Amino acid sequence: MKKIILTIFTTAVVLIIQAQVPRTSYFMDKYANRHQLNPALTPAWGYINFPGLGNIYIGTESNLRLSNFVYPPDTGRLQTFMHRDVKADDFLKRVKKSNHIGGHFNLNVLGFGFYVNNDKFFSFDMNVKTEVGMNIPKDVFTMFKRGMTDSAGTAYNIKNMNVVARAYTEFALGYAQDVNESLRVGGKLKFLIGHADARLKVDRMDVLMSPDIWTIHPTATGTILGNFLVPEYDSAGNIRIDKVATPEKLGTSNFFGGYGAAIDLGAVYNFDKILGNLQGFTVSFGLTDLGFITYSKDKVIQAQAQHEVIYEGFDLQFENSELKIDFDKLTGQFTNMLELREIPATGDVTRALRTTTNLGLEYSFLQNKMSAGLLWSTHFGLPSTFSELTLSYNLRPVNWFSLSLSSSVAHGFFRSAGWAMNITPKYGLNLFIGMDYVPFAWTPKLDKLDYGVPFGLPIYTANVNVNFGLSIPLGRNRHHNYPRSRGSRDRDKNTDTDINIEDLPLLDEE
């Protein structure tokens, strides 16, 4: 079991899923790709992303705490939750009813943005995105920890366990403009090409443990969409959920599995024109990835499991008071619990994207040299819907450099921290690098314990991400005239560049 838990976490670190930019960058007005979080939050000048390096994002997200599973508190040594010293009640009270873990990846292949008449912003992006996620109900951990509690047999009912994975390419055309001196709106139209979509949905799994065998009755559905993934079958004709791979001969047609569309919407309102205590405040709202991808019937593979399975199990052994399990044998027998039999596809299948909303509040002070921000983000869709509150401090001492620091309340303030840095020289490349989660507490290195993990793991959170981007700025570090909490246009005339906005040429005149 030790290896099972470690495998889940370390695999999630390298899995790649839903694309985005770090939330720490939300209030950085010079970051070229901030409009990925809200299409109305356009950067301070135009840009051209360096091909393939304009925006690279890799990250994981989870509401699990590694300390509950691999580094139980108050024990003083590294062990798993299956250790006899860890009481079942103490462990289970720390586990949530629904536990999710997943990751994100975004690769910006092409991207650029530019201004027309100093207030209308156009952008184009081609992004390759993948998504992977898993939802694990608490009953799974209860079953493993408590096991058979009655010599006559123990029953467990596991519900709503999901595993999802998909990959697609996005072509996005964006536009934003001022409505008046206080309000700015933006939107994007997206054309989507689906490459692959695979899901396993366990609606219910009834498990009856007896001294000799387990009787399992699963109600589960598996779906594979597109031509990019091909399942393997066992001798009985069942789909093996642990053996899904790409075709041996991967042609171009395999990449075009489905087609869809999506929109992003956003708005920014600042209170600089309102007298009183509201000056310096900006409120913003963004909605991203509201859309779908449809796969035709001939690119749909469906399977179901609705029959009883007898699981003979294997002998349990303890070493140094800790349960020892043959990991390879366990995973092999677990897949046998879900004998998925293929069924004919009844029609086209449409999948919704994972929609995200961002609600931001920022207060700017010291003539826009500093600001404080609050960002409430909610992610909708499989494998789980969850929200997160991020507090950030933003420093802009000079026009070409900005730094943001953040902490997320979802995982406990000051148990991890985020940071982002943007450097935009007057000439040359714009550099951005940032992370939302830098854990403060780590386990010792695990290589000496033969777990196959030659590095420490974060104790309080399974969230890790990093974002890197290179772009070429368009213009001479000039600000544009749009509503923001950064101060009025009169303030912008006295920036460290000593350039008067009114004297700068429009973009289409350069």
XYZ file of C-alpha atoms in Angstrom:
510
model
C 0.000 0.000 0.000
C 2.961 2.258 0.622
C 3.873 2.012 -3.034
C 0.273 2.591 -4.130
C -0.003 5.928 -2.337
C 3.442 7.082 -3.421
C 2.708 6.123 -7.003
C -0.518 8.163 -7.032
C 1.264 11.281 -5.836
C 4.460 11.007 -7.849
C 2.563 10.120 -11.010
C 0.398 13.192 -10.540
C 3.493 15.377 -10.371
C 4.489 14.381 -13.894
C 1.005 14.046 -15.404
C -0.059 16.979 -17.549
C -3.557 18.404 -17.707
C -5.775 21.459 -18.022
C -3.953 24.473 -19.416
C -3.765 27.803 -17.678
C -1.372 30.398 -16.312
C -0.628 30.735 -12.587
C -3.185 32.624 -10.524
C -0.321 34.592 -8.977
C 0.006 36.443 -12.309
C -3.616 37.669 -12.322
C -2.735 41.176 -11.119
C 0.484 41.594 -13.158
C -0.500 44.176 -15.780
C 2.645 43.709 -17.890
C 2.451 39.927 -18.209
C 1.684 39.137 -21.847
C -0.557 36.095 -21.251
C -2.649 37.300 -18.310
C -5.698 37.446 -20.612
C -5.743 33.616 -20.398
C -7.397 34.087 -16.974
C -9.687 36.955 -18.005
C -9.911 38.234 -21.621
C -10.491 41.790 -20.380
C -7.162 41.814 -18.511
C -4.962 42.745 -21.423
C -1.229 43.469 -21.001
C 0.310 46.938 -20.962
C 1.593 46.558 -24.537
C 1.424 44.266 -27.522
C 3.586 41.176 -27.843
C 4.613 38.239 -30.011
C 5.206 34.971 -28.157
C 8.406 33.125 -28.929
C 7.233 30.029 -30.888
C 6.893 27.057 -28.555
C 8.174 29.041 -25.552
C 5.591 31.789 -25.192
C 3.645 30.056 -22.448
C 4.546 26.672 -20.953
C 2.571 25.536 -17.912
C 2.892 22.273 -15.966
C 1.129 21.673 -12.674
C -0.920 19.474 -10.359
C -3.871 20.236 -8.132
C -5.422 18.308 -5.257
C -7.264 18.643 -1.967
C -5.212 15.763 -0.542
C -2.523 16.241 2.078
C 0.502 14.037 1.746
C 0.998 14.211 5.521
C -2.221 12.226 5.993
C -0.986 9.305 3.881
C 2.800 9.092 3.788
C 3.921 11.263 6.703
C 1.323 10.844 9.474
C 1.637 13.554 12.147
C 2.824 12.920 15.711
C 4.748 9.754 14.834
C 8.189 11.238 14.307
C 9.164 8.941 11.432
C 8.324 8.321 7.803
C 5.584 5.727 7.295
C 2.210 5.222 5.605
C -1.336 5.402 6.917
C -1.415 1.565 6.851
C 1.043 1.392 9.760
C -0.405 -0.190 12.908
C 0.588 2.864 14.964
C -1.807 5.013 12.902
C -5.293 4.547 14.306
C -8.086 4.207 11.772
C -10.242 6.906 13.396
C -7.349 9.384 13.493
C -6.534 8.774 9.850
C -10.080 8.790 8.468
C -11.124 12.015 10.199
C -8.432 13.788 8.125
C -9.686 12.396 4.814
C -12.319 14.355 2.929
C -15.534 12.773 1.658
C -14.403 13.380 -1.921
C -10.696 13.560 -2.805
C -9.405 14.748 -6.150
C -5.986 14.874 -7.725
C -4.945 15.956 -11.193
C -2.526 18.038 -13.217
C -2.307 20.607 -16.035
C -0.262 21.238 -19.133
C -0.319 24.038 -21.675
C 2.031 24.625 -24.591
C 1.584 27.833 -26.543
C 2.675 27.036 -30.089
C 1.872 30.476 -31.528
C 0.607 33.646 -29.893
C 0.510 37.408 -30.366
C -1.465 40.469 -29.319
C -1.581 44.086 -30.456
C -3.435 47.350 -29.908
C -5.396 49.439 -32.373
C -6.125 53.070 -31.461
C -4.516 52.449 -28.082
C -7.646 50.910 -26.529
C -8.709 47.979 -28.741
C -6.721 44.812 -28.150
C -6.629 41.818 -30.517
C -4.977 38.498 -29.707
C -4.464 35.081 -31.264
C -3.261 31.879 -29.620
C -2.677 28.278 -30.652
C -2.402 26.105 -27.552
C -1.955 22.366 -27.079
C -3.734 21.225 -23.904
C -4.085 18.020 -21.937
C -6.152 17.167 -18.849
C -5.952 14.291 -16.370
C -7.843 13.915 -13.122
C -9.003 11.385 -10.557
C -11.735 11.541 -7.921
C -11.362 9.081 -5.002
C -14.219 8.763 -2.473
C -13.403 8.396 1.211
C -14.875 4.879 1.283
C -11.888 3.611 -0.739
C -9.478 4.615 2.031
C -11.879 3.310 4.681
C -11.903 -0.092 2.996
C -8.110 -0.262 2.802
C -7.568 0.945 6.367
C -10.305 -0.911 8.239
C -10.466 -4.001 6.030
C -12.655 -6.809 7.342
C -13.977 -5.763 10.748
C -16.314 -8.729 11.267
C -15.314 -12.361 11.009
C -18.599 -13.097 9.257
C -17.904 -10.502 6.546
C -17.799 -6.749 6.001
C -19.604 -4.803 3.245
C -18.491 -1.541 1.612
C -20.363 0.628 -0.879
C -18.050 2.792 -2.994
C -19.758 5.479 -5.088
C -18.769 8.157 -7.582
C -15.160 7.337 -8.421
C -13.944 8.910 -11.671
C -10.803 8.956 -13.783
C -10.610 11.349 -16.750
C -7.974 12.230 -19.355
C -8.103 14.203 -22.596
C -5.991 16.167 -25.040
C -6.949 18.828 -27.572
C -5.643 21.803 -29.541
C -7.167 25.266 -29.203
C -7.210 28.174 -31.667
C -8.343 31.345 -29.855
C -9.144 34.790 -31.262
C -9.545 37.481 -28.603
C -10.789 41.068 -28.525
C -11.061 43.634 -25.707
C -11.905 47.341 -25.595
C -12.985 50.179 -23.335
C -16.700 50.791 -22.863
C -16.076 54.018 -20.947
C -13.396 55.450 -18.655
C -14.153 52.888 -15.939
C -15.296 49.725 -17.688
C -13.395 47.413 -20.008
C -14.776 44.178 -21.524
C -13.221 41.336 -23.466
C -14.011 38.017 -25.066
C -12.535 35.125 -27.025
C -13.832 32.709 -29.619
C -12.140 29.316 -29.647
C -12.076 26.538 -32.229
C -11.112 23.166 -30.756
C -9.687 19.969 -32.234
C -10.061 16.977 -29.935
C -7.286 14.372 -30.011
C -8.340 11.955 -27.282
C -10.786 11.637 -24.389
C -10.805 8.663 -21.988
C -12.999 8.262 -18.912
C -13.782 5.606 -16.330
C -16.851 6.346 -14.214
C -17.617 4.005 -11.307
C -21.150 4.867 -10.214
C -21.182 2.153 -7.576
C -18.993 -0.727 -6.405
C -20.402 -3.048 -3.748
C -17.661 -5.027 -1.997
C -18.324 -7.875 0.422
C -15.206 -9.037 2.286
C -15.161 -12.547 3.730
C -12.268 -14.552 5.171
C -11.623 -16.369 1.868
C -12.853 -14.161 -1.001
C -14.158 -10.726 -1.891
C -17.380 -10.473 -3.874
C -17.462 -7.332 -5.994
C -20.447 -6.025 -7.947
C -19.388 -2.927 -9.945
C -21.557 -0.570 -11.949
C -19.049 1.237 -14.146
C -18.739 2.767 -17.600
C -15.606 3.315 -19.639
C -15.379 5.506 -22.735
C -12.559 6.146 -25.191
C -13.085 8.888 -27.795
C -10.980 9.611 -30.859
C -8.367 7.521 -32.653
C -5.389 8.550 -30.560
C -5.916 5.882 -27.853
C -6.472 2.170 -28.556
C -7.527 -0.315 -25.835
C -6.243 -3.858 -25.446
C -8.463 -6.856 -24.700
C -7.967 -9.935 -22.516
C -8.717 -13.535 -23.563
C -12.386 -13.112 -22.564
C -12.807 -10.043 -24.724
C -12.838 -7.558 -21.833
C -11.170 -4.172 -22.186
C -8.101 -3.852 -19.975
C -8.237 -0.467 -18.292
C -4.530 -0.723 -17.473
C -3.521 -1.303 -21.106
C -4.611 1.670 -23.219
C -1.922 2.978 -25.568
C -1.342 4.887 -28.785
C -1.504 2.987 -32.093
C 1.701 1.389 -33.334
C 1.426 3.381 -36.568
C 0.340 6.850 -35.556
C -0.842 8.713 -38.638
C -1.939 12.323 -38.945
C -5.609 11.316 -39.021
C -5.322 9.932 -35.476
C -4.858 13.444 -34.144
C -8.190 14.703 -35.507
C -10.752 12.936 -33.368
C -13.375 15.559 -32.572
C -14.284 19.203 -33.098
C -15.777 21.860 -30.870
C -15.947 25.483 -29.814
C -15.700 27.582 -26.663
C -15.846 31.175 -25.472
C -14.125 33.283 -22.806
C -15.792 36.377 -21.336
C -14.444 39.038 -19.006
C -14.887 42.508 -17.566
C -12.799 44.968 -15.514
C -14.181 47.959 -13.605
C -12.119 50.494 -11.677
C -13.273 53.155 -9.295
C -10.686 55.861 -9.998
C -13.354 58.219 -11.333
C -15.489 57.763 -8.220
C -14.674 60.152 -5.405
C -14.224 58.872 -1.867
C -12.705 55.759 -0.386
C -13.123 53.624 -3.535
C -10.308 55.246 -5.465
C -7.590 52.720 -6.258
C -9.945 49.730 -6.255
C -10.531 47.480 -9.262
C -12.965 44.598 -9.529
C -12.809 42.032 -12.341
C -14.605 38.881 -13.437
C -13.573 36.296 -16.008
C -15.179 33.125 -17.341
C -12.989 30.816 -19.433
C -13.422 27.593 -21.434
C -17.212 27.584 -21.662
C -17.560 25.105 -24.519
C -17.521 21.533 -25.777
C -15.892 18.972 -28.084
C -17.979 16.477 -30.082
C -16.735 13.072 -31.303
C -18.595 11.246 -34.084
C -20.083 7.782 -33.507
C -17.356 5.981 -35.456
C -14.740 7.362 -33.037
C -16.478 6.178 -29.858
C -15.601 3.034 -27.867
C -17.861 2.304 -24.898
C -17.768 -0.490 -22.315
C -19.706 -1.407 -19.187
C -19.194 -3.515 -16.066
C -22.427 -4.698 -14.432
C -21.745 -8.268 -13.338
C -20.397 -9.878 -10.204
C -16.685 -10.556 -9.836
C -15.104 -12.982 -7.394
C -11.790 -11.701 -6.060
C -9.644 -14.306 -4.294
C -7.126 -11.776 -3.013
C -3.740 -12.735 -1.600
C -2.040 -13.254 1.723
C -1.314 -10.158 3.800
C 2.085 -9.942 5.424
C 3.448 -7.543 8.023
C 7.045 -6.419 8.337
C 8.126 -4.159 11.222
C 4.458 -3.615 12.131
C 3.619 -2.349 8.655
C 1.491 -4.030 6.023
C 3.471 -5.347 3.038
C 1.635 -5.806 -0.259
C 2.770 -7.118 -3.624
C 2.105 -3.960 -5.629
C 2.211 -5.577 -9.071
C -0.160 -8.340 -8.002
C -2.546 -5.875 -6.377
C -2.832 -3.611 -9.426
C -3.278 -6.622 -11.692
C -6.097 -8.032 -9.568
C -7.725 -4.620 -9.162
C -8.146 -4.306 -12.925
C -9.838 -7.712 -12.868
C -12.493 -6.237 -10.586
C -13.639 -4.111 -13.533
C -14.268 -6.468 -16.418
C -15.407 -3.897 -18.970
C -17.315 -5.448 -21.855
C -17.563 -3.369 -25.016
C -21.035 -2.232 -26.085
C -22.073 -0.649 -29.407
C -21.933 3.146 -29.589
C -25.406 4.662 -29.945
C -24.395 8.038 -31.394
C -22.060 11.012 -31.237
C -20.610 11.964 -27.841
C -20.173 15.566 -26.673
C -17.885 16.490 -23.787
C -17.999 19.830 -21.975
C -14.747 21.602 -21.195
C -13.715 22.332 -17.666
C -15.000 25.859 -17.106
C -13.263 28.265 -14.732
C -14.452 31.519 -13.165
C -12.139 34.153 -11.650
C -13.385 36.993 -9.458
C -10.694 39.508 -8.525
C -10.446 42.539 -6.240
C -7.332 44.720 -6.232
C -6.294 47.832 -4.331
C -3.449 49.908 -5.795
C -1.420 52.426 -3.772
C 1.811 54.433 -3.820
C 1.073 55.581 -7.382
C 0.741 52.016 -8.592
C 4.115 50.933 -7.192
C 2.317 48.373 -5.022
C -1.050 46.666 -4.788
C -2.853 43.962 -2.839
C -5.238 41.531 -4.502
C -7.806 38.841 -3.696
C -8.732 36.228 -6.306
C -11.570 33.711 -5.945
C -11.311 30.913 -8.535
C -13.812 28.102 -9.135
C -13.222 25.137 -11.456
C -16.292 23.264 -12.710
C -16.388 19.740 -14.118
C -14.897 16.294 -13.781
C -13.338 14.897 -11.800
C -14.399 17.432 -9.172
C -15.606 21.020 -8.734
C -13.600 23.084 -6.258
C -12.810 26.681 -5.327
C -9.706 28.475 -4.136
C -8.997 31.896 -2.579
C -5.608 33.495 -3.320
C -4.155 36.541 -1.555
C -1.385 38.374 -3.406
C 1.000 41.276 -2.922
C 2.195 42.960 -6.119
C 5.302 45.110 -6.451
C 6.000 47.340 -9.499
C 8.983 49.508 -8.525
C 9.931 50.345 -12.129
C 8.168 50.072 -15.450
C 10.198 47.120 -16.754
C 10.031 44.871 -13.660
C 7.187 43.448 -11.571
C 6.997 40.847 -8.814
C 3.990 39.144 -7.189
C 3.836 37.006 -4.049
C 0.801 34.932 -3.101
C -0.633 32.369 -0.717
C -3.708 30.181 -1.100
C -6.260 29.624 1.660
C -7.402 26.318 0.122
C -4.290 24.641 1.499
C -3.733 26.827 4.536
C -2.108 30.235 4.396
C 1.690 30.151 4.720
C 1.991 26.382 4.207
C 2.922 27.138 0.630
C 3.579 30.338 -1.265
C 3.402 31.522 -4.837
C 5.592 33.941 -6.718
C 5.790 35.371 -10.229
C 8.334 37.652 -11.881
C 8.022 39.571 -15.141
C 10.951 41.384 -16.790
C 10.323 43.549 -19.856
C 13.335 45.539 -21.046
C 12.827 48.399 -23.467
C 14.283 46.229 -26.204
C 14.641 42.465 -26.424
C 12.661 39.572 -24.942
C 10.024 39.686 -22.217
C 10.678 36.967 -19.603
C 8.044 35.561 -17.250
C 8.418 32.790 -14.677
C 6.113 31.912 -11.809
C 4.731 29.282 -9.436
C 1.532 29.184 -7.368
C 2.693 26.608 -4.827
C 6.126 26.387 -3.228
C 5.697 24.048 -0.217
C 7.416 25.054 3.010
C 7.646 21.513 4.463
C 9.049 18.428 2.720
C 9.631 14.794 3.601
C 13.177 13.406 3.729
C 14.516 11.872 0.540
C 12.828 8.548 -0.101
C 15.464 6.802 -2.203
C 16.996 5.059 0.824
C 13.640 3.468 1.614
C 13.405 1.761 -1.797
C 10.269 3.648 -2.825
C 11.701 4.703 -6.174
C 11.418 8.428 -5.325
C 14.906 10.024 -5.136
C 13.605 13.319 -3.734
C 11.443 14.672 -0.927
C 7.712 15.215 -1.324
C 5.657 18.176 -0.023
C 3.978 17.374 3.293
C 0.945 19.663 3.443
C -0.099 19.842 -0.198
C 0.056 17.848 -3.408
C -0.112 21.035 -5.464
C 2.924 21.945 -7.546
C 3.129 24.049 -10.720
C 5.492 26.140 -12.802
C 4.921 28.558 -15.677
C 7.521 29.955 -18.071
C 7.157 32.310 -21.011
C 9.207 34.297 -23.523
C 7.733 36.985 -25.755
C 8.810 39.979 -27.817
C 7.167 43.235 -26.641
C 5.629 45.517 -29.264
C 6.104 49.216 -28.587
C 8.401 51.214 -26.323
C 7.188 50.146 -22.861
C 4.139 52.301 -23.377
C 1.008 52.087 -21.293
C -2.358 52.129 -22.989
C -5.468 53.967 -21.934
C -7.850 51.475 -20.347
C -9.651 51.273 -17.014
C -7.442 49.924 -14.279
C -6.648 50.564 -10.640
C -3.140 51.629 -11.569
C -4.028 55.303 -11.383
C -5.206 57.838 -13.918
C -3.643 58.683 -17.244
C -2.059 61.696 -15.580
C -0.053 59.353 -13.375
C 1.047 57.349 -16.413
C 2.580 60.477 -17.911
C 5.159 60.430 -15.102
C 6.370 56.839 -15.217
C 10.025 55.978 -14.939
C 10.367 55.901 -18.714
C 9.792 59.676 -18.922
C 7.536 59.112 -21.937
C 4.287 61.026 -22.293
C 1.494 58.735 -23.472
C -0.072 61.494 -25.570
C 3.169 61.841 -27.555
C 3.476 58.136 -28.400
C 2.445 56.925 -31.857
C -0.445 54.551 -32.236
C 0.381 50.917 -32.905
C -0.771 51.009 -36.511
C 1.490 53.997 -37.166
C 4.652 52.245 -35.945
